[in-house]
């Protein structure tokens, strides 16, 4: 109980407000994006329709070398980010192990607010937690892309689909497209974690920087997912 009081008293009220705004921005935007994805057509929702169309076209092809190559290419992105995230987590844990020296180094930067070592450790721990979350989302995306590749490899030949009728094609497209779409959603969550790591980095300078950076990241994500040029092209 006493340690909890010390933790609550370690951060000034402004920092707690900035931290609450940060989590509200992250969780709130995630919920907003999920609810408005189908209604307004987000980038993820539009590309999920393309993924389903890809799986439907796959049922008409006898040679599926191209589909296997695309599946492998999709798997490479979360694999790269997962391995990179491991390196970042290792660096952050090393910084936590030498927090006094790291804190003194950060305080030498211009415009940095002076804080205690405990507050500095809290900021580093939050940053580490974000990248741990991103790592789990990237690795789950990898597994789901692997499941999608299994569905592609196990798909019946085009002649068998022709004998089963159009309903079999539609059912396969729905199932395989949904699996690949969930993999893309997990990858998108990991990338969003990377975006929201930047406001936490700004927190090392001041809580005002955390709030401004959070608002900036939400604005950038909204513009890219709902108002980007590539979204207009995909809609067309």
Coordinates of C-alpha atoms in Angstrom, one line a residue:
X1 CA 0.0 0.0 0.0
X2 CA 2.8 2.4 0.9
X3 CA 4.7 1.5 -2.3
X4 CA 1.5 2.3 -4.3
X5 CA 1.2 5.7 -2.6
X6 CA 4.9 6.4 -3.5
X7 CA 4.2 5.4 -7.1
X8 CA 1.1 7.7 -7.3
X9 CA 3.0 10.5 -5.7
X10 CA 6.1 10.1 -7.9
X11 CA 4.3 11.7 -10.9
X12 CA 3.0 15.2 -10.8
X13 CA -0.7 15.8 -11.6
X14 CA 0.2 17.1 -15.0
X15 CA 2.0 13.9 -15.9
X16 CA -0.9 11.8 -14.8
X17 CA -3.2 13.9 -16.9
X18 CA -0.9 13.5 -19.9
X19 CA -0.6 9.8 -19.4
X20 CA -4.4 9.4 -19.2
X21 CA -4.7 11.4 -22.4
X22 CA -2.1 9.1 -24.0
X23 CA -4.0 5.9 -23.2
X24 CA -7.3 7.5 -24.1
X25 CA -5.9 8.5 -27.5
X26 CA -4.5 5.0 -28.2
X27 CA -7.5 2.9 -26.9
X28 CA -10.1 5.4 -28.1
X29 CA -8.6 5.6 -31.6
X30 CA -8.4 1.8 -31.8
X31 CA -12.1 1.5 -31.0
X32 CA -13.0 4.3 -33.3
X33 CA -11.1 2.8 -36.2
X34 CA -12.7 -0.6 -35.6
X35 CA -16.2 0.7 -35.5
X36 CA -15.9 3.0 -38.5
X37 CA -13.8 0.7 -40.6
X38 CA -16.8 -0.8 -42.5
X39 CA -19.0 2.2 -42.4
X40 CA -16.5 4.7 -43.8
X41 CA -14.1 2.2 -45.4
X42 CA -10.7 2.4 -43.7
X43 CA -7.5 1.3 -45.3
X44 CA -7.6 -2.0 -43.5
X45 CA -11.3 -2.7 -44.4
X46 CA -10.7 -1.9 -48.1
X47 CA -7.6 -4.1 -48.3
X48 CA -9.5 -6.9 -46.6
X49 CA -11.9 -6.9 -49.5
X50 CA -9.0 -7.1 -51.8
X51 CA -7.7 -10.1 -49.9
X52 CA -11.0 -11.9 -50.2
X53 CA -11.0 -11.2 -53.9
X54 CA -7.5 -12.6 -54.1
X55 CA -8.7 -15.8 -52.4
X56 CA -11.7 -16.0 -54.7
X57 CA -9.5 -15.7 -57.8
X58 CA -7.2 -18.3 -56.4
X59 CA -10.0 -20.9 -56.8
X60 CA -9.9 -20.4 -60.6
X61 CA -6.1 -21.0 -60.9
X62 CA -4.5 -24.4 -61.3
X63 CA -0.9 -23.1 -60.9
X64 CA -0.7 -21.2 -57.6
X65 CA 3.0 -20.3 -57.5
X66 CA 2.1 -16.6 -57.5
X67 CA -0.2 -17.0 -54.5
X68 CA 2.6 -18.8 -52.6
X69 CA 5.0 -16.0 -53.5
X70 CA 2.6 -13.4 -52.3
X71 CA 2.0 -15.2 -49.0
X72 CA 5.7 -15.4 -48.4
X73 CA 6.1 -11.7 -49.2
X74 CA 3.3 -10.8 -46.7
X75 CA 5.0 -12.9 -44.0
X76 CA 8.3 -11.1 -44.4
X77 CA 7.0 -7.7 -43.1
X78 CA 5.9 -8.8 -39.6
X79 CA 8.9 -11.1 -39.4
X80 CA 11.2 -8.1 -40.0
X81 CA 9.4 -5.9 -37.4
X82 CA 9.3 -8.7 -34.8
X83 CA 13.1 -9.2 -35.0
X84 CA 13.6 -5.4 -34.9
X85 CA 11.4 -5.1 -31.9
X86 CA 13.4 -7.7 -30.0
X87 CA 16.5 -5.5 -30.5
X88 CA 14.6 -2.4 -29.3
X89 CA 13.3 -4.3 -26.2
X90 CA 16.9 -5.5 -25.4
X91 CA 18.2 -1.9 -25.6
X92 CA 15.4 -0.6 -23.4
X93 CA 16.0 -3.3 -20.8
X94 CA 19.7 -2.4 -20.8
X95 CA 18.8 1.3 -20.3
X96 CA 16.6 0.2 -17.3
X97 CA 19.5 -1.7 -15.8
X98 CA 21.6 1.5 -15.9
X99 CA 18.8 4.0 -15.4
X100 CA 20.9 6.4 -13.3
X101 CA 23.5 6.9 -16.0
X102 CA 20.9 6.9 -18.8
X103 CA 18.8 9.5 -16.8
X104 CA 21.8 11.7 -16.4
X105 CA 22.5 11.5 -20.1
X106 CA 18.9 12.3 -21.1
X107 CA 18.8 15.3 -18.7
X108 CA 21.7 16.8 -20.7
X109 CA 19.5 17.2 -23.7
X110 CA 18.0 20.6 -24.3
X111 CA 14.4 21.4 -23.1
X112 CA 14.4 18.2 -21.0
X113 CA 12.4 18.4 -17.7
X114 CA 14.4 17.3 -14.7
X115 CA 12.8 14.3 -13.0
X116 CA 13.7 11.7 -10.4
X117 CA 15.2 8.3 -11.3
X118 CA 11.9 6.6 -10.4
X119 CA 10.0 8.8 -12.9
X120 CA 12.6 8.1 -15.5
X121 CA 12.2 4.3 -14.9
X122 CA 8.4 4.6 -15.2
X123 CA 8.8 6.2 -18.6
X124 CA 11.3 3.6 -19.8
X125 CA 9.0 0.8 -18.5
X126 CA 6.1 2.2 -20.4
X127 CA 8.1 2.4 -23.5
X128 CA 9.3 -1.2 -23.0
X129 CA 5.7 -2.3 -22.5
X130 CA 4.6 -0.8 -25.8
X131 CA 7.3 -2.6 -27.7
X132 CA 6.5 -5.9 -25.9
X133 CA 2.9 -5.5 -27.0
X134 CA 4.0 -4.7 -30.5
X135 CA 6.2 -7.9 -30.5
X136 CA 3.3 -10.1 -29.5
X137 CA 1.1 -8.6 -32.2
X138 CA 3.8 -9.0 -34.9
X139 CA 4.5 -12.6 -34.0
X140 CA 0.7 -13.4 -33.9
X141 CA 0.5 -11.8 -37.3
X142 CA 3.3 -14.1 -38.5
X143 CA 1.4 -17.2 -37.3
X144 CA -1.8 -16.1 -38.9
X145 CA -0.1 -15.5 -42.2
X146 CA 1.3 -19.0 -41.8
X147 CA -2.3 -20.3 -41.3
X148 CA -3.4 -18.4 -44.4
X149 CA -0.5 -20.0 -46.4
X150 CA -1.7 -23.4 -45.2
X151 CA -5.2 -22.7 -46.5
X152 CA -3.7 -21.6 -49.9
X153 CA -1.6 -24.8 -50.1
X154 CA -4.5 -27.0 -49.1
X155 CA -7.1 -25.5 -51.5
X156 CA -8.6 -27.9 -54.0
X157 CA -7.8 -27.6 -57.7
X158 CA -9.8 -25.4 -59.9
X159 CA -11.5 -28.4 -61.5
X160 CA -12.7 -29.6 -58.1
X161 CA -14.1 -26.2 -57.3
X162 CA -15.9 -26.2 -60.6
X163 CA -17.5 -29.5 -59.7
X164 CA -18.5 -28.3 -56.2
X165 CA -20.2 -25.1 -57.6
X166 CA -19.8 -21.4 -56.9
X167 CA -20.8 -21.8 -53.2
X168 CA -17.6 -23.7 -52.5
X169 CA -15.6 -20.9 -54.0
X170 CA -17.4 -18.3 -52.0
X171 CA -17.0 -20.2 -48.7
X172 CA -13.3 -20.7 -49.3
X173 CA -12.8 -17.1 -50.2
X174 CA -14.6 -16.0 -47.0
X175 CA -12.6 -18.3 -44.8
X176 CA -9.2 -17.8 -46.2
X177 CA -9.7 -14.0 -46.7
X178 CA -10.8 -13.7 -43.1
X179 CA -7.7 -15.4 -41.8
X180 CA -5.3 -13.3 -43.9
X181 CA -7.3 -10.2 -42.9
X182 CA -6.9 -11.0 -39.2
X183 CA -3.1 -11.4 -39.8
X184 CA -3.1 -7.9 -41.4
X185 CA -5.1 -6.5 -38.5
X186 CA -2.5 -7.9 -36.0
X187 CA 0.3 -6.4 -38.0
X188 CA -1.6 -3.1 -38.1
X189 CA -1.9 -3.2 -34.3
X190 CA 1.9 -3.7 -34.0
X191 CA 2.6 -0.8 -36.3
X192 CA 0.2 1.4 -34.3
X193 CA 2.2 0.5 -31.2
X194 CA 5.3 1.9 -33.0
X195 CA 3.5 5.1 -33.7
X196 CA 2.4 5.6 -30.1
X197 CA 5.9 4.9 -28.9
X198 CA 6.8 8.4 -30.2
X199 CA 4.6 10.3 -27.7
X200 CA 6.3 8.4 -24.9
X201 CA 9.7 9.4 -26.2
X202 CA 8.4 13.0 -26.2
X203 CA 7.4 12.5 -22.5
X204 CA 11.1 12.5 -21.6
X205 CA 11.0 16.2 -22.5
X206 CA 7.8 17.3 -20.8
X207 CA 4.2 16.1 -20.2
X208 CA 3.0 18.8 -22.7
X209 CA 5.1 17.2 -25.4
X210 CA 3.4 13.9 -24.5
X211 CA 0.0 15.4 -25.0
X212 CA 0.9 17.2 -28.2
X213 CA 2.6 14.2 -29.7
X214 CA -0.4 12.0 -28.8
X215 CA -2.7 14.3 -30.6
X216 CA -0.4 14.4 -33.6
X217 CA -0.1 10.7 -33.8
X218 CA -3.9 10.3 -33.7
X219 CA -4.2 12.9 -36.4
X220 CA -1.6 11.2 -38.6
X221 CA -3.2 7.7 -38.2
X222 CA -6.7 9.1 -39.0
X223 CA -5.4 10.8 -42.1
X224 CA -3.6 7.6 -43.3
X225 CA -6.4 5.2 -42.5
X226 CA -9.4 7.2 -43.6
X227 CA -8.2 10.1 -45.8
X228 CA -5.1 9.0 -47.6
X229 CA -4.6 9.1 -51.4
X230 CA -3.9 5.4 -51.6
X231 CA -7.3 4.7 -49.9
X232 CA -9.0 6.7 -52.7
X233 CA -7.2 4.7 -55.3
X234 CA -8.2 1.4 -53.7
X235 CA -11.8 2.5 -53.5
X236 CA -11.8 3.4 -57.2

